[in-house]
PDB file of C-alpha atoms in Angstrom:
ATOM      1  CA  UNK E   1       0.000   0.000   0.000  1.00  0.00           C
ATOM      2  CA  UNK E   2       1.527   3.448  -0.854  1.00  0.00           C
ATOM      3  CA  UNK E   3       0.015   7.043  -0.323  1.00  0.00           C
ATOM      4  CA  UNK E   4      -1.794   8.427  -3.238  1.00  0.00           C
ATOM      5  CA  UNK E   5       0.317  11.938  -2.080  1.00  0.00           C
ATOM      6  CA  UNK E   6       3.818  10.888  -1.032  1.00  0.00           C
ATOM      7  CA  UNK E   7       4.979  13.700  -0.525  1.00  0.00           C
ATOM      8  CA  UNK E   8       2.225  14.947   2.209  1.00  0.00           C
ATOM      9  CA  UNK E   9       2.698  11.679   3.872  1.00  0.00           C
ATOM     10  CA  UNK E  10       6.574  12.145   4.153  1.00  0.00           C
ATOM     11  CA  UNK E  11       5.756  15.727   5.641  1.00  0.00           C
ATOM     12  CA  UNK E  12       2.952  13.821   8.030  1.00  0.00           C
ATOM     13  CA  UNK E  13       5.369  11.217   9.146  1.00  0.00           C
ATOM     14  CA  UNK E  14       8.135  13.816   9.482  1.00  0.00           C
ATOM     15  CA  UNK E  15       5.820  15.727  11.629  1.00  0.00           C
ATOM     16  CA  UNK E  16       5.097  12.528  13.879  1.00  0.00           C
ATOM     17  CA  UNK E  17       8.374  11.707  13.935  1.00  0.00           C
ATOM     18  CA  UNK E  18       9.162  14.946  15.298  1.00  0.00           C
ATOM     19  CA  UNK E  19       6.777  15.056  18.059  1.00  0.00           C
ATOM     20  CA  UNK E  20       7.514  11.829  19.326  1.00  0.00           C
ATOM     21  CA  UNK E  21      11.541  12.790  19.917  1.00  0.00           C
ATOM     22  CA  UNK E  22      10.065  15.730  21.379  1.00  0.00           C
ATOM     23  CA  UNK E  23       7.660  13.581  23.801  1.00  0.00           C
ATOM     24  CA  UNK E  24      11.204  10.954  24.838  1.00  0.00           C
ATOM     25  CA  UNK E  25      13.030  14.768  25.357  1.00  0.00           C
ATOM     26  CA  UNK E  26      10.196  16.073  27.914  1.00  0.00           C
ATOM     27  CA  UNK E  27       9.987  12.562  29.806  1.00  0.00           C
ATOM     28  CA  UNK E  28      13.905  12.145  29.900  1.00  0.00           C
ATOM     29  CA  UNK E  29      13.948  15.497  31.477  1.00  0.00           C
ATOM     30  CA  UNK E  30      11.125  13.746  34.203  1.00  0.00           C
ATOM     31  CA  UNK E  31      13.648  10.450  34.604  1.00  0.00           C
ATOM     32  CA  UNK E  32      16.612  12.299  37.646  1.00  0.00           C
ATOM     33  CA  UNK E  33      13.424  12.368  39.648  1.00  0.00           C
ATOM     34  CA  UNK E  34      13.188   8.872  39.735  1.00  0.00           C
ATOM     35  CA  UNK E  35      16.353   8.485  39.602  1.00  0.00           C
ATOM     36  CA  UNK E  36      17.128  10.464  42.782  1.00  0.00           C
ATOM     37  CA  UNK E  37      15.155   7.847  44.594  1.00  0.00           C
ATOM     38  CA  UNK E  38      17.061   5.203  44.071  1.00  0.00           C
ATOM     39  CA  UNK E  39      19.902   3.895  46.505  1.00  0.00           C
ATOM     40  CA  UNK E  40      22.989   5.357  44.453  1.00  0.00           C
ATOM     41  CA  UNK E  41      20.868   8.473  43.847  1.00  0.00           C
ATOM     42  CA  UNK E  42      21.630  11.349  41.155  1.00  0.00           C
ATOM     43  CA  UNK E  43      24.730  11.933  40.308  1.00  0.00           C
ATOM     44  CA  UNK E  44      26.520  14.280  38.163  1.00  0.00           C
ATOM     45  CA  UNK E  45      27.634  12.017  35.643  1.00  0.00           C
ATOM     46  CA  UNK E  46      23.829  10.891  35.559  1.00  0.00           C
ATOM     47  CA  UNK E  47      22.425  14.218  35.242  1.00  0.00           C
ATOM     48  CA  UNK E  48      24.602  15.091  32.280  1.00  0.00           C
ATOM     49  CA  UNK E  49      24.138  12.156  30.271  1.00  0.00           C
ATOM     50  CA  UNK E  50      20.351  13.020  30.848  1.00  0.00           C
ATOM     51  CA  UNK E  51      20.038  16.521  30.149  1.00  0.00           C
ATOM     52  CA  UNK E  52      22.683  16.338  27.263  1.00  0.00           C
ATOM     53  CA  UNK E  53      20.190  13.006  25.814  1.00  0.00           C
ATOM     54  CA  UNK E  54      17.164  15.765  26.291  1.00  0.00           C
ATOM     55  CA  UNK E  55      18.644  18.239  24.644  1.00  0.00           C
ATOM     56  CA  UNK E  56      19.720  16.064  22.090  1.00  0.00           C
ATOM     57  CA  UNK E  57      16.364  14.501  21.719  1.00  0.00           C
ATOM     58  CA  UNK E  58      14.486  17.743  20.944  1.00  0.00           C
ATOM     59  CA  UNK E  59      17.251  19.150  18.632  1.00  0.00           C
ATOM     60  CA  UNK E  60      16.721  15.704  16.563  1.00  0.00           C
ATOM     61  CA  UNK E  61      13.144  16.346  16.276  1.00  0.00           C
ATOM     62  CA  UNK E  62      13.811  19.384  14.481  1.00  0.00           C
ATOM     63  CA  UNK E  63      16.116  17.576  11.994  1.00  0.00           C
ATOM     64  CA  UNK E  64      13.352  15.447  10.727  1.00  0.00           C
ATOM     65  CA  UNK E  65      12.521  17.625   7.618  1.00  0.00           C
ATOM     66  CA  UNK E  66      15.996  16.528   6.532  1.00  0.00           C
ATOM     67  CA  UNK E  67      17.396  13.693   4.728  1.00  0.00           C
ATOM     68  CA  UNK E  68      19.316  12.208   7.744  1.00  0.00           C
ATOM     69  CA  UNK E  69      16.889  13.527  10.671  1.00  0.00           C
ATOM     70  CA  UNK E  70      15.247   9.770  10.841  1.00  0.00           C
ATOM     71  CA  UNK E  71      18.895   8.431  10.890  1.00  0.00           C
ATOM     72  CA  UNK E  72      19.722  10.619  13.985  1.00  0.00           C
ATOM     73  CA  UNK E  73      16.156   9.879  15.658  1.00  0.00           C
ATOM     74  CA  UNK E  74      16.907   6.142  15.341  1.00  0.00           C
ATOM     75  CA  UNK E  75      20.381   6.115  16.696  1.00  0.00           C
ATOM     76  CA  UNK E  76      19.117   8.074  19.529  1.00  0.00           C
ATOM     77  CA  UNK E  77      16.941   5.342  20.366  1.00  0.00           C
ATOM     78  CA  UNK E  78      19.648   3.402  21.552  1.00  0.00           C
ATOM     79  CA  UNK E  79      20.431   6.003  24.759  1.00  0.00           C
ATOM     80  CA  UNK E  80      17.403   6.695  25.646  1.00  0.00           C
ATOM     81  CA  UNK E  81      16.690   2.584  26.102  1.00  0.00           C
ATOM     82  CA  UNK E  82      20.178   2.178  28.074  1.00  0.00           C
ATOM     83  CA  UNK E  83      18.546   5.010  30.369  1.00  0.00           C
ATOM     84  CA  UNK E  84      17.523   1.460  31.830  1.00  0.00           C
ATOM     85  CA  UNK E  85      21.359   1.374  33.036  1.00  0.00           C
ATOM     86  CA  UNK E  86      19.965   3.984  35.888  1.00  0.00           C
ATOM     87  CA  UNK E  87      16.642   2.848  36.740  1.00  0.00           C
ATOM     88  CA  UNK E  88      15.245  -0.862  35.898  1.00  0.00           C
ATOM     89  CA  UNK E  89      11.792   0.789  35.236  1.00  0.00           C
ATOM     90  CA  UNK E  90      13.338   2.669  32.331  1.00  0.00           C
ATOM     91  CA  UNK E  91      14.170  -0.347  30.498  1.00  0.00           C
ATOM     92  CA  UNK E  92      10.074  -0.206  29.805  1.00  0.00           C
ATOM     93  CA  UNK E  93       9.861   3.487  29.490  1.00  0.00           C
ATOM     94  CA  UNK E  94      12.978   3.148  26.719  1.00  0.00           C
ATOM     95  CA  UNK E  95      11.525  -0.021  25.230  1.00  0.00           C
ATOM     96  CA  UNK E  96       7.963   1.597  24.771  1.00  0.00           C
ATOM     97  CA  UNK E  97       9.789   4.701  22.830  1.00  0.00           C
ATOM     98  CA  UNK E  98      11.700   2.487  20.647  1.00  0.00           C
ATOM     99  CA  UNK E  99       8.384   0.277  19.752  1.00  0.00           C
ATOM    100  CA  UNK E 100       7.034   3.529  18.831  1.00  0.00           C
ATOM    101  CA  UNK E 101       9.774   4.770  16.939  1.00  0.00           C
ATOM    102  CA  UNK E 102       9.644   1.328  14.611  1.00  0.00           C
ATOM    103  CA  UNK E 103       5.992   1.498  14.475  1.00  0.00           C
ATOM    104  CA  UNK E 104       6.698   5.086  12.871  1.00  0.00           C
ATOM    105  CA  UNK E 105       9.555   3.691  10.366  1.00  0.00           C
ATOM    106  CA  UNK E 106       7.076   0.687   9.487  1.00  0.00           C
ATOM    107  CA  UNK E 107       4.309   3.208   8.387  1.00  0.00           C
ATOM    108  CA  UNK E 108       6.792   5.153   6.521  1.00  0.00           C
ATOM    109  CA  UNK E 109       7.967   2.086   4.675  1.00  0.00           C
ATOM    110  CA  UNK E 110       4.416   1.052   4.029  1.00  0.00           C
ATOM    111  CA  UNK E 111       3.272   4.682   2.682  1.00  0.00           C
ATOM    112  CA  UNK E 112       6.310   5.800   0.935  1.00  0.00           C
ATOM    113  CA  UNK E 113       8.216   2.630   0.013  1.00  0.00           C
ATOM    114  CA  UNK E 114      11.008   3.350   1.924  1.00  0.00           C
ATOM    115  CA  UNK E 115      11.942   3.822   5.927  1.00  0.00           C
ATOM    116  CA  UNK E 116      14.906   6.204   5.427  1.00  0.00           C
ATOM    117  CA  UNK E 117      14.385   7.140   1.520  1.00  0.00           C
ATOM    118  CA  UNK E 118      12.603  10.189   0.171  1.00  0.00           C
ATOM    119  CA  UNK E 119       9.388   9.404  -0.533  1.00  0.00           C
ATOM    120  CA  UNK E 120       9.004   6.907  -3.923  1.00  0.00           C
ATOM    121  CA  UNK E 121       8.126   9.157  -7.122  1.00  0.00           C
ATOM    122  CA  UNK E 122       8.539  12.425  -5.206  1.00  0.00           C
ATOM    123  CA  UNK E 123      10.889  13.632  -7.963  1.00  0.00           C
ATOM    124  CA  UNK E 124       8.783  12.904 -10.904  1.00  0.00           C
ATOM    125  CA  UNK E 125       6.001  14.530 -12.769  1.00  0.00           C
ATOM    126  CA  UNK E 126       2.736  13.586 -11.424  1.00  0.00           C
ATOM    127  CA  UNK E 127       1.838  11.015 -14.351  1.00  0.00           C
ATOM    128  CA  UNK E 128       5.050   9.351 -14.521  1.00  0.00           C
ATOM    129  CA  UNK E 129       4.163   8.262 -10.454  1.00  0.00           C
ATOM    130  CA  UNK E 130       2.834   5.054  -9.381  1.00  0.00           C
ATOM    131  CA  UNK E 131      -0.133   4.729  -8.049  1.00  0.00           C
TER     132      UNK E 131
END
């Protein structure tokens, strides 16, 4: 199944994209408070690698309108599930984000033909385009 539009949906799924590295930046920002109640507590090195994943996490989102912003969203999947390394109950939190974030890249291959690609006749005339 592909997207009569292609090029909407790649803006669509861009935009989804977007919002849901913004949505792992706010609730990484929530995780030292949990964290802090744990036995070896927050620590500075903690703290950093949080706020610097954040910060990271919502400058991605802003990425996704270019070619490598889903490249950069899915590596940063990978930190924000070994957030598990502080708390065991982020293990879930990061496992829920990445199921999300492949659920995203399986729509986009579905809709456009491709999970990374531009979307599949966006350079062509409209009647040279498959549909």
């Amino acid at each position: 199944m592909t997207a009569p539009d292609p090029v909407r949906a790649g803006r669509a799924l861009n935009g989804g994209a977007a919002a849901a590295l913004v949505l792992e930046g706010i609730v990484v920002l929530f995780v030292p408070r949990g964290i802090a109640q744990t036995s070896p507590g927050l620590t500075g090195f903690r703290l950093t690698v949080l706020l610097v994943l954040a910060v990271l996490l919502i400058l991605a989102s802003g990425l996704q309108r270019r070619p490598g912003g889903l490249v950069i969203g899915t590596a940063l999947q990978v930190p924000v599930v070994l957030t598990g390394l502080f708390a065991s109950v982020l293990w879930l939190i990061g496992g829920v984000f990445a199921l999300l974030w492949l659920y995203l890249l399986q729509i986009r291959k579905d809709l456009l033909g491709s999970a990374f690609g531009p979307p599949r006749g966006a350079g062509e005339p409209p009647e040279q385009q498959e549909r």
